[in-house]
mmCIF file of C-alpha atoms in Angstrom:
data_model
loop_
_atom_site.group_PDB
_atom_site.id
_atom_site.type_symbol
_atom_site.label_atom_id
_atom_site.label_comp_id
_atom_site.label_asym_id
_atom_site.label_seq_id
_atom_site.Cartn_x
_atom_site.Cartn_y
_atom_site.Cartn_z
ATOM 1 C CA UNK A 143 90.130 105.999 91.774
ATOM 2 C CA UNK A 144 91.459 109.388 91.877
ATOM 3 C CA UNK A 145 94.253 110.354 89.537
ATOM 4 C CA UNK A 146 96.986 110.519 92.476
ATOM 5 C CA UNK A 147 96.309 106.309 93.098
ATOM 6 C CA UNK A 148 96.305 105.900 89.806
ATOM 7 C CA UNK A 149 99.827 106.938 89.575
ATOM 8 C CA UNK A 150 101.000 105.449 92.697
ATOM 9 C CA UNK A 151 99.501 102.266 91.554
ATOM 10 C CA UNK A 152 101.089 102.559 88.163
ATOM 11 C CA UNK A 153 104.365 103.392 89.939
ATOM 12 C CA UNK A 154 103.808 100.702 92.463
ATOM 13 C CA UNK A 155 103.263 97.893 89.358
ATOM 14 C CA UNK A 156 106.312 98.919 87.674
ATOM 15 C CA UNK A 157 108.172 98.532 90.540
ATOM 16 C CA UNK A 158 106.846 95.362 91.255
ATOM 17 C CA UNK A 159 105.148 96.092 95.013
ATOM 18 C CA UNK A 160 101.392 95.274 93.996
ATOM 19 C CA UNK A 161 100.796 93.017 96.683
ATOM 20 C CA UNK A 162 101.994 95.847 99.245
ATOM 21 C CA UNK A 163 99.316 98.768 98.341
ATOM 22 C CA UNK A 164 98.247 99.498 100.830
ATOM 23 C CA UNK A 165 100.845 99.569 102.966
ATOM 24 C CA UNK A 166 102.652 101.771 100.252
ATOM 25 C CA UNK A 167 99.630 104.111 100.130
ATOM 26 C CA UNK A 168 100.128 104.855 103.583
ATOM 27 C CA UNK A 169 103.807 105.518 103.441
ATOM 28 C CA UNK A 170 103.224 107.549 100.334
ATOM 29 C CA UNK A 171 101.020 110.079 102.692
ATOM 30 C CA UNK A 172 103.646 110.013 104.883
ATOM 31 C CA UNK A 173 106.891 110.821 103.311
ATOM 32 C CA UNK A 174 104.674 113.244 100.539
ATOM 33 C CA UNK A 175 106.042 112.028 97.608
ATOM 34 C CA UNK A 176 104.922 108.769 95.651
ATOM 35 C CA UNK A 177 108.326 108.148 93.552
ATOM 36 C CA UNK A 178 110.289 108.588 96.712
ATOM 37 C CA UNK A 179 108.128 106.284 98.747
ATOM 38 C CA UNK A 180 108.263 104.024 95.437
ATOM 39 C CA UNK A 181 111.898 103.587 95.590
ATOM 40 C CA UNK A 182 112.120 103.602 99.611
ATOM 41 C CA UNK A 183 109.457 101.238 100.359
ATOM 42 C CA UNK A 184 111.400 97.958 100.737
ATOM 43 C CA UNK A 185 113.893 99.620 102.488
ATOM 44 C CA UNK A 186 111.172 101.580 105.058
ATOM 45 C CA UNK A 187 108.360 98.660 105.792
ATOM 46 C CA UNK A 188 108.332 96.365 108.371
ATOM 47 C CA UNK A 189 105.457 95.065 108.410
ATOM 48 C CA UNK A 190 102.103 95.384 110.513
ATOM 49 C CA UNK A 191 101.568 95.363 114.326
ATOM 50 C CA UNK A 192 99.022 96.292 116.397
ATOM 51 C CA UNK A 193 101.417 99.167 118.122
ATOM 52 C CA UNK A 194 105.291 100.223 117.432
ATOM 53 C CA UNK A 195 105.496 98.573 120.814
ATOM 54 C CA UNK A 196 104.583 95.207 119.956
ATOM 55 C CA UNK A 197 107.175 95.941 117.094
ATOM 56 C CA UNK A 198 109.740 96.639 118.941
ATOM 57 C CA UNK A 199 109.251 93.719 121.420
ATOM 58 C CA UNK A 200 109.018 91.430 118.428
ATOM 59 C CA UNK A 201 112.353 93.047 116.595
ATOM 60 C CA UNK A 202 114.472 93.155 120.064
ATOM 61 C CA UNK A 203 113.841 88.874 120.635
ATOM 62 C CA UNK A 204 115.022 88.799 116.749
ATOM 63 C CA UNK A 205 117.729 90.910 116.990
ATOM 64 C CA UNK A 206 119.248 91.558 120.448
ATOM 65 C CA UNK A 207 120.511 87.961 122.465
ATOM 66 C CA UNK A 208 120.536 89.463 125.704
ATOM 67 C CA UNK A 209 117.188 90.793 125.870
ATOM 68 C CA UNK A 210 115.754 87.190 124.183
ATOM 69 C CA UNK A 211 117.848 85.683 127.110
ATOM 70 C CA UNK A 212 116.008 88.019 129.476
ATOM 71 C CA UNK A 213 112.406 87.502 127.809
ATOM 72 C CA UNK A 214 112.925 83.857 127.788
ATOM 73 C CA UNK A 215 113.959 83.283 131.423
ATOM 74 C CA UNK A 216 111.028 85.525 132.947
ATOM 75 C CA UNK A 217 108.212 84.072 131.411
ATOM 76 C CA UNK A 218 105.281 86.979 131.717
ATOM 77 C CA UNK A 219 107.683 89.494 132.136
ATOM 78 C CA UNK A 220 107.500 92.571 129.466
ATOM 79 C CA UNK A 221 110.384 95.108 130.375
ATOM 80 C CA UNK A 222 109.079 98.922 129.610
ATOM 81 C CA UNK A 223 110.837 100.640 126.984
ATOM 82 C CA UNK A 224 111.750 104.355 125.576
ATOM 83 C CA UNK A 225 109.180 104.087 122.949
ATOM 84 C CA UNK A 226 110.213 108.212 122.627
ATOM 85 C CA UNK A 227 113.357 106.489 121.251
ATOM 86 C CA UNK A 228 111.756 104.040 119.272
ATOM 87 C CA UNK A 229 109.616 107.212 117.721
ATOM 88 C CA UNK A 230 112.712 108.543 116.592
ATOM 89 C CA UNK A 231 113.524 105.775 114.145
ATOM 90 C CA UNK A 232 110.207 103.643 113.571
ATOM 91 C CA UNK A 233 106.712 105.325 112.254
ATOM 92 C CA UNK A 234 103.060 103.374 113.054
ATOM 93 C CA UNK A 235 100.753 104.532 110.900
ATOM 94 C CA UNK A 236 96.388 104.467 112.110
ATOM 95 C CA UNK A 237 96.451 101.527 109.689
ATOM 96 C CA UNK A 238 98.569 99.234 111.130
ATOM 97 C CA UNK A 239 101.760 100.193 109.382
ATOM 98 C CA UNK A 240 105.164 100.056 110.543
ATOM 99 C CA UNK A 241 107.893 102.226 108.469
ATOM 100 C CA UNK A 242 111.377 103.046 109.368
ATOM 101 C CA UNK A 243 112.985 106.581 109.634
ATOM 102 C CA UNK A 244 115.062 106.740 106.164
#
């Protein structure tokens, strides 16, 4: 293990966010620092999809009544949408990884 995980993974066990390695090692390459992705994390993840468009799909029936409404009364129907927008605010890393833009 090279002396960078180590100290991510000592960060990440004192912090008590073990069980989310590598999802933290991924957001750790992507913000560049390990104590600020350490005390983001929580705050950042959302889990992990297949694309940021399944995520948003998935958050928008949680979150949003009208579009759930819309989804639920056109069965097979997937409305297209601004996934430039979504880019803005959401991050999907090659691994699977979904962060949000702190």
């Amino acid at each position: 293990m090279s002396r960078t995980a180590e100290y991510l993974t000592d960060l990440a066990e004192d912090a008590g966010i073990v069980a989310e390695l590598e999802a933290l090692t991924a957001y750790a390459a992507l913000v560049g620092s390990a104590e600020y992705a350490v005390d983001t994390f929580e705050d950042a993840y959302e889990g992990e999809w297949d694309d940021l468009e399944d995520f948003a799909h998935d958050w928008l029936m949680e979150t949003d009544d009208e579009y759930r409404a819309a989804m639920e009364s056109c069965r097979g129907w997937r409305p297209s949408l601004d996934m430039t927008a979504w880019h803005c605010d959401y991050f999907h890393t090659s691994s699977g990884h979904v962060f949000r833009s702190l």
